[in-house]
């Protein structure tokens, strides 16, 4: 990871636009401040893509777009699984580097972001071939690769960059719930309970319709226990299998089965950042 950071800093000098991917469901938690520091040090503009917008709450995504777009940052919400969305990226990036965009000076775009936010999916869709390895497993891309997109633009794929430390516990839990941190780094019960608490606060109607559980007056622990009971997840001796139900809830959230959900908004993030006493979501 340290080598990837060093290489990213070096490459930053030789590119025109940073294409930074965030997960639209948790843009704040899935942003790496190192990327911002590296690009500001070299004064490179940024196309900030809130990817997986198909899974996120559209209202929260609009608030994030307003929050992020300023100065040399242009924020857009996309789904890199949709070819029409992906087709917009080269033009959006080129508008940030008007001095390039020619056959002699192609726009050099550096694709950056945490693991599993969709970098390889974007690159493959742009190149219309399977050039980068994709998969729902964090940290598959290990080396930088350079691709000619057309005679006006080039793409540089970079390995997923995780911060050296995750400062806020709730960020770690959001990242784990969204599978940006790998399964071996956290405990399913803890992450599932955290996710259930957020879902109860932010999307009780979806819990009612998709999980067929009445959310009123519940906390995350009760919700998962109810899911275990409803789906018949039982351990030996007939006790509810809490761990299995927690994993099932996470899977339903990750796949979009629960509906379009955002784990944070600019407002909830500001509250979270304003002090440890404040709850991570409201
Ligand atoms: P990378 O590690 O950043 O290169 O991420 P990948 O491109 O390998 O994508 C990680 C997972 O997210 C894969 O299972 C992709 O199919 C999925 N994915 C990528 N973009 C989108 C998107 O816009 N919407 C949805 N629903 N899934 C996506």
Tab-separated table of C-alpha atoms and ligand atoms in Angstrom:
chain	number	residue	atom	x	y	z
A	1	UNK	CA	0.000	0.000	0.000
A	2	UNK	CA	2.891	2.396	0.757
A	3	UNK	CA	4.350	1.657	-2.696
A	4	UNK	CA	0.948	2.340	-4.292
A	5	UNK	CA	0.804	5.714	-2.517
A	6	UNK	CA	4.292	6.664	-3.680
A	7	UNK	CA	3.506	5.665	-7.254
A	8	UNK	CA	0.224	7.623	-7.164
A	9	UNK	CA	2.110	10.740	-6.041
A	10	UNK	CA	4.608	10.328	-8.899
A	11	UNK	CA	1.936	9.731	-11.520
A	12	UNK	CA	-0.022	12.782	-10.358
A	13	UNK	CA	2.702	14.947	-11.927
A	14	UNK	CA	2.083	13.403	-15.355
A	15	UNK	CA	-1.701	13.544	-15.633
A	16	UNK	CA	-4.294	16.260	-16.332
A	17	UNK	CA	-7.449	15.212	-14.478
A	18	UNK	CA	-8.086	13.046	-11.443
A	19	UNK	CA	-11.166	10.892	-11.894
A	20	UNK	CA	-12.015	10.064	-8.295
A	21	UNK	CA	-14.640	7.422	-7.628
A	22	UNK	CA	-16.655	7.423	-4.435
A	23	UNK	CA	-19.486	5.129	-3.432
A	24	UNK	CA	-22.628	7.254	-3.775
A	25	UNK	CA	-24.177	5.536	-0.730
A	26	UNK	CA	-21.360	6.760	1.549
A	27	UNK	CA	-19.405	9.458	-0.279
A	28	UNK	CA	-17.738	10.936	2.790
A	29	UNK	CA	-16.682	7.621	4.302
A	30	UNK	CA	-15.456	6.312	0.925
A	31	UNK	CA	-13.279	9.329	0.161
A	32	UNK	CA	-9.577	9.144	0.884
A	33	UNK	CA	-8.123	12.465	1.978
A	34	UNK	CA	-4.756	11.378	0.561
A	35	UNK	CA	-6.164	11.650	-2.968
A	36	UNK	CA	-7.328	15.193	-2.249
A	37	UNK	CA	-3.928	16.119	-0.782
A	38	UNK	CA	-2.006	14.644	-3.721
A	39	UNK	CA	-4.117	16.390	-6.340
A	40	UNK	CA	-4.065	19.725	-4.540
A	41	UNK	CA	-0.284	19.560	-4.221
A	42	UNK	CA	-0.118	19.282	-8.036
A	43	UNK	CA	-3.159	21.496	-8.649
A	44	UNK	CA	-4.936	18.877	-10.716
A	45	UNK	CA	-8.694	19.290	-11.282
A	46	UNK	CA	-11.007	16.493	-10.231
A	47	UNK	CA	-13.997	14.779	-11.742
A	48	UNK	CA	-15.581	13.276	-8.638
A	49	UNK	CA	-17.852	10.399	-9.608
A	50	UNK	CA	-20.464	9.301	-7.110
A	51	UNK	CA	-20.657	5.781	-8.479
A	52	UNK	CA	-23.282	3.121	-7.787
A	53	UNK	CA	-25.855	5.922	-7.874
A	54	UNK	CA	-28.358	3.244	-8.912
A	55	UNK	CA	-28.101	1.899	-5.334
A	56	UNK	CA	-28.158	5.260	-3.506
A	57	UNK	CA	-31.044	7.437	-2.333
A	58	UNK	CA	-31.450	10.065	-5.119
A	59	UNK	CA	-32.222	12.877	-2.666
A	60	UNK	CA	-29.088	12.248	-0.632
A	61	UNK	CA	-27.067	12.014	-3.865
A	62	UNK	CA	-28.341	15.435	-5.017
A	63	UNK	CA	-27.271	16.911	-1.672
A	64	UNK	CA	-23.803	15.368	-2.062
A	65	UNK	CA	-23.449	16.761	-5.594
A	66	UNK	CA	-24.215	20.261	-4.318
A	67	UNK	CA	-21.801	19.718	-1.454
A	68	UNK	CA	-18.884	18.618	-3.642
A	69	UNK	CA	-19.116	20.763	-6.786
A	70	UNK	CA	-16.930	23.813	-6.411
A	71	UNK	CA	-13.764	25.319	-7.828
A	72	UNK	CA	-11.794	22.749	-9.785
A	73	UNK	CA	-14.009	19.853	-8.660
A	74	UNK	CA	-16.927	18.715	-10.749
A	75	UNK	CA	-19.147	16.117	-9.113
A	76	UNK	CA	-21.439	13.763	-11.025
A	77	UNK	CA	-23.583	10.814	-10.008
A	78	UNK	CA	-23.301	7.780	-12.282
A	79	UNK	CA	-23.700	4.091	-12.492
A	80	UNK	CA	-20.631	2.639	-14.152
A	81	UNK	CA	-22.759	-0.369	-15.038
A	82	UNK	CA	-24.777	1.813	-17.425
A	83	UNK	CA	-23.026	2.399	-20.775
A	84	UNK	CA	-24.804	5.739	-21.344
A	85	UNK	CA	-23.550	7.052	-17.998
A	86	UNK	CA	-19.991	5.905	-18.674
A	87	UNK	CA	-19.987	7.495	-22.125
A	88	UNK	CA	-20.256	10.937	-20.471
A	89	UNK	CA	-16.995	10.578	-18.537
A	90	UNK	CA	-14.364	11.504	-21.181
A	91	UNK	CA	-16.213	14.681	-22.133
A	92	UNK	CA	-16.725	15.696	-18.486
A	93	UNK	CA	-13.037	15.130	-17.791
A	94	UNK	CA	-12.023	17.065	-20.915
A	95	UNK	CA	-13.992	20.128	-19.786
A	96	UNK	CA	-11.680	20.243	-16.756
A	97	UNK	CA	-8.561	20.240	-18.946
A	98	UNK	CA	-9.428	22.491	-21.903
A	99	UNK	CA	-5.720	23.068	-22.662
A	100	UNK	CA	-5.421	19.386	-23.638
A	101	UNK	CA	-8.145	17.458	-25.559
A	102	UNK	CA	-6.317	17.075	-28.865
A	103	UNK	CA	-4.459	14.311	-30.670
A	104	UNK	CA	-1.150	15.980	-29.803
A	105	UNK	CA	-2.105	16.521	-26.186
A	106	UNK	CA	-4.576	13.858	-25.094
A	107	UNK	CA	-6.358	14.337	-21.768
A	108	UNK	CA	-4.639	12.036	-19.291
A	109	UNK	CA	-7.145	10.802	-16.719
A	110	UNK	CA	-6.033	9.079	-13.556
A	111	UNK	CA	-8.744	6.867	-12.070
A	112	UNK	CA	-8.485	6.760	-8.281
A	113	UNK	CA	-10.523	5.659	-5.299
A	114	UNK	CA	-10.820	3.147	-2.516
A	115	UNK	CA	-11.079	-0.557	-3.367
A	116	UNK	CA	-14.406	-1.832	-4.716
A	117	UNK	CA	-15.879	1.556	-5.651
A	118	UNK	CA	-16.034	0.585	-9.358
A	119	UNK	CA	-12.746	1.759	-10.911
A	120	UNK	CA	-12.260	-1.375	-13.011
A	121	UNK	CA	-15.911	-1.417	-14.053
A	122	UNK	CA	-15.509	2.165	-15.295
A	123	UNK	CA	-12.286	1.414	-17.153
A	124	UNK	CA	-13.618	-1.710	-18.832
A	125	UNK	CA	-16.793	0.103	-19.872
A	126	UNK	CA	-14.771	2.984	-21.328
A	127	UNK	CA	-12.422	0.661	-23.206
A	128	UNK	CA	-15.311	-1.656	-24.159
A	129	UNK	CA	-13.208	-4.667	-23.231
A	130	UNK	CA	-12.144	-6.479	-20.103
A	131	UNK	CA	-8.857	-4.712	-19.470
A	132	UNK	CA	-9.108	-4.394	-15.686
A	133	UNK	CA	-10.125	-7.199	-13.356
A	134	UNK	CA	-13.428	-6.506	-11.623
A	135	UNK	CA	-15.107	-8.298	-8.782
A	136	UNK	CA	-16.938	-7.765	-5.577
A	137	UNK	CA	-13.757	-8.305	-3.585
A	138	UNK	CA	-11.826	-5.304	-2.251
A	139	UNK	CA	-8.327	-4.593	-3.632
A	140	UNK	CA	-8.098	-6.640	-6.812
A	141	UNK	CA	-6.127	-4.134	-8.937
A	142	UNK	CA	-2.533	-4.183	-7.691
A	143	UNK	CA	-0.557	-2.170	-10.237
A	144	UNK	CA	-1.011	0.965	-12.269
A	145	UNK	CA	-1.906	0.444	-15.924
A	146	UNK	CA	-2.101	2.959	-18.756
A	147	UNK	CA	-4.621	2.658	-21.601
A	148	UNK	CA	-5.187	4.656	-24.766
A	149	UNK	CA	-8.901	5.437	-24.833
A	150	UNK	CA	-8.967	7.219	-28.190
A	151	UNK	CA	-6.688	9.743	-29.885
A	152	UNK	CA	-7.787	12.476	-27.467
A	153	UNK	CA	-7.628	10.712	-24.107
A	154	UNK	CA	-5.677	8.265	-21.996
A	155	UNK	CA	-6.621	6.390	-18.849
A	156	UNK	CA	-4.445	5.411	-15.938
A	157	UNK	CA	-5.872	2.767	-13.625
A	158	UNK	CA	-4.507	2.762	-10.068
A	159	UNK	CA	-4.776	0.259	-7.220
A	160	UNK	CA	-7.464	0.953	-4.631
A	161	UNK	CA	-6.053	3.329	-2.015
A	162	UNK	CA	-7.162	2.909	1.577
A	163	UNK	CA	-6.316	5.601	4.147
A	164	UNK	CA	-3.528	4.642	6.567
A	165	UNK	CA	-6.026	4.984	9.411
A	166	UNK	CA	-9.800	5.281	9.580
A	167	UNK	CA	-10.385	8.088	12.072
A	168	UNK	CA	-14.062	7.549	12.766
A	169	UNK	CA	-15.419	4.192	13.861
A	170	UNK	CA	-18.660	4.801	11.970
A	171	UNK	CA	-16.698	5.268	8.714
A	172	UNK	CA	-15.121	1.838	9.221
A	173	UNK	CA	-18.533	0.316	9.822
A	174	UNK	CA	-20.055	2.011	6.760
A	175	UNK	CA	-17.127	0.801	4.633
A	176	UNK	CA	-17.483	-2.729	5.964
A	177	UNK	CA	-21.256	-2.763	5.436
A	178	UNK	CA	-20.679	-1.676	1.831
A	179	UNK	CA	-17.893	-4.243	1.271
A	180	UNK	CA	-15.135	-1.711	0.734
A	181	UNK	CA	-13.300	-3.243	3.686
A	182	UNK	CA	-12.849	-6.992	3.264
A	183	UNK	CA	-14.756	-9.597	5.266
A	184	UNK	CA	-11.758	-10.575	7.398
A	185	UNK	CA	-11.412	-7.059	8.838
A	186	UNK	CA	-14.649	-6.893	10.827
A	187	UNK	CA	-17.293	-8.804	12.717
A	188	UNK	CA	-20.528	-9.477	10.841
A	189	UNK	CA	-22.754	-9.054	13.910
A	190	UNK	CA	-21.300	-5.643	14.736
A	191	UNK	CA	-21.492	-4.305	11.183
A	192	UNK	CA	-24.947	-5.767	10.624
A	193	UNK	CA	-26.281	-4.182	13.813
A	194	UNK	CA	-24.781	-0.814	12.859
A	195	UNK	CA	-26.352	-1.087	9.392
A	196	UNK	CA	-29.715	-2.091	10.875
A	197	UNK	CA	-29.656	0.984	13.146
A	198	UNK	CA	-28.981	3.271	10.170
A	199	UNK	CA	-31.671	1.634	8.064
A	200	UNK	CA	-34.215	2.023	10.858
A	201	UNK	CA	-33.403	5.721	11.140
A	202	UNK	CA	-33.070	6.570	7.457
A	203	UNK	CA	-35.310	4.131	5.618
A	204	UNK	CA	-37.971	2.615	7.915
A	205	UNK	CA	-40.450	2.385	5.027
A	206	UNK	CA	-38.052	0.146	3.088
A	207	UNK	CA	-37.634	-2.112	6.115
A	208	UNK	CA	-41.403	-2.430	6.335
A	209	UNK	CA	-41.914	-3.290	2.667
A	210	UNK	CA	-38.773	-5.266	1.850
A	211	UNK	CA	-38.049	-7.070	5.125
A	212	UNK	CA	-41.724	-7.318	6.103
A	213	UNK	CA	-40.844	-6.265	9.642
A	214	UNK	CA	-42.715	-3.464	11.456
A	215	UNK	CA	-39.862	-1.048	12.309
A	216	UNK	CA	-41.649	1.108	14.901
A	217	UNK	CA	-39.796	1.287	18.243
A	218	UNK	CA	-37.117	-1.172	17.154
A	219	UNK	CA	-33.370	-0.999	17.440
A	220	UNK	CA	-30.845	-2.698	15.153
A	221	UNK	CA	-30.444	-5.722	17.410
A	222	UNK	CA	-34.197	-6.390	17.453
A	223	UNK	CA	-34.466	-5.929	13.694
A	224	UNK	CA	-31.810	-8.560	13.017
A	225	UNK	CA	-33.348	-10.926	15.551
A	226	UNK	CA	-36.717	-10.483	13.795
A	227	UNK	CA	-35.137	-11.191	10.408
A	228	UNK	CA	-33.592	-14.383	11.843
A	229	UNK	CA	-36.973	-15.476	13.199
A	230	UNK	CA	-38.895	-14.585	10.028
A	231	UNK	CA	-36.467	-16.395	7.733
A	232	UNK	CA	-36.084	-19.371	10.061
A	233	UNK	CA	-32.351	-18.844	10.592
A	234	UNK	CA	-31.785	-20.983	13.664
A	235	UNK	CA	-28.776	-22.394	15.447
A	236	UNK	CA	-28.665	-25.859	16.993
A	237	UNK	CA	-31.096	-25.828	19.892
A	238	UNK	CA	-33.489	-23.455	18.109
A	239	UNK	CA	-31.849	-20.124	19.054
A	240	UNK	CA	-31.994	-17.409	16.344
A	241	UNK	CA	-28.846	-17.372	14.169
A	242	UNK	CA	-28.021	-13.680	14.618
A	243	UNK	CA	-24.811	-13.805	12.583
A	244	UNK	CA	-26.528	-15.356	9.557
A	245	UNK	CA	-29.340	-12.770	9.721
A	246	UNK	CA	-26.793	-9.921	10.012
A	247	UNK	CA	-25.000	-11.206	6.914
A	248	UNK	CA	-28.298	-11.530	5.050
A	249	UNK	CA	-29.230	-7.930	5.864
A	250	UNK	CA	-25.833	-6.715	4.631
A	251	UNK	CA	-26.179	-8.744	1.459
A	252	UNK	CA	-29.670	-7.334	0.795
A	253	UNK	CA	-28.348	-3.792	1.295
A	254	UNK	CA	-25.275	-4.364	-0.913
A	255	UNK	CA	-27.241	-5.901	-3.759
A	256	UNK	CA	-29.900	-3.194	-3.731
A	257	UNK	CA	-32.628	-5.651	-2.716
A	258	UNK	CA	-33.670	-3.363	0.142
A	259	UNK	CA	-34.066	-0.441	-2.268
A	260	UNK	CA	-32.014	2.695	-2.854
A	261	UNK	CA	-30.296	3.597	0.398
A	262	UNK	CA	-27.635	6.112	1.393
A	263	UNK	CA	-25.820	5.617	4.680
A	264	UNK	CA	-24.906	9.280	5.081
A	265	UNK	CA	-25.787	12.763	3.839
A	266	UNK	CA	-23.641	15.912	4.010
A	267	UNK	CA	-25.713	16.895	7.024
A	268	UNK	CA	-25.272	13.650	8.971
A	269	UNK	CA	-21.568	13.721	8.146
A	270	UNK	CA	-21.220	17.279	9.421
A	271	UNK	CA	-22.916	16.228	12.667
A	272	UNK	CA	-20.639	13.214	12.959
A	273	UNK	CA	-17.525	15.317	12.351
A	274	UNK	CA	-18.625	18.020	14.764
A	275	UNK	CA	-17.932	15.890	17.797
A	276	UNK	CA	-17.632	12.423	19.193
A	277	UNK	CA	-20.725	12.946	21.326
A	278	UNK	CA	-22.911	13.356	18.240
A	279	UNK	CA	-24.498	10.239	16.717
A	280	UNK	CA	-23.067	9.132	13.343
A	281	UNK	CA	-26.425	9.457	11.594
A	282	UNK	CA	-29.660	11.303	12.304
B	1	LIG	P1	-12.668	-1.528	-8.077
B	1	LIG	O1	-12.079	-2.382	-7.005
B	1	LIG	O2	-12.771	-0.089	-7.648
B	1	LIG	O3	-12.003	-1.683	-9.403
B	1	LIG	O4	-14.202	-2.007	-8.235
B	1	LIG	P2	-14.849	-2.968	-9.346
B	1	LIG	O5	-14.945	-2.271	-10.657
B	1	LIG	O6	-14.174	-4.301	-9.308
B	1	LIG	O7	-16.351	-3.052	-8.784
B	1	LIG	C1	-16.643	-3.622	-7.507
B	1	LIG	C2	-18.049	-4.192	-7.523
B	1	LIG	O8	-18.998	-3.140	-7.676
B	1	LIG	C3	-18.316	-5.164	-8.680
B	1	LIG	O9	-19.121	-6.225	-8.195
B	1	LIG	C4	-19.063	-4.323	-9.687
B	1	LIG	O10	-19.913	-5.089	-10.516
B	1	LIG	C5	-19.870	-3.399	-8.773
B	1	LIG	N1	-20.195	-2.107	-9.407
B	1	LIG	C6	-19.348	-1.242	-10.020
B	1	LIG	N2	-19.997	-0.148	-10.447
B	1	LIG	C7	-21.301	-0.308	-10.108
B	1	LIG	C8	-22.482	0.500	-10.266
B	1	LIG	O11	-22.481	1.611	-10.794
B	1	LIG	N3	-23.639	-0.014	-9.749
B	1	LIG	C9	-23.688	-1.225	-9.132
B	1	LIG	N4	-24.876	-1.622	-8.672
B	1	LIG	N5	-22.601	-2.002	-8.951
B	1	LIG	C10	-21.427	-1.551	-9.438
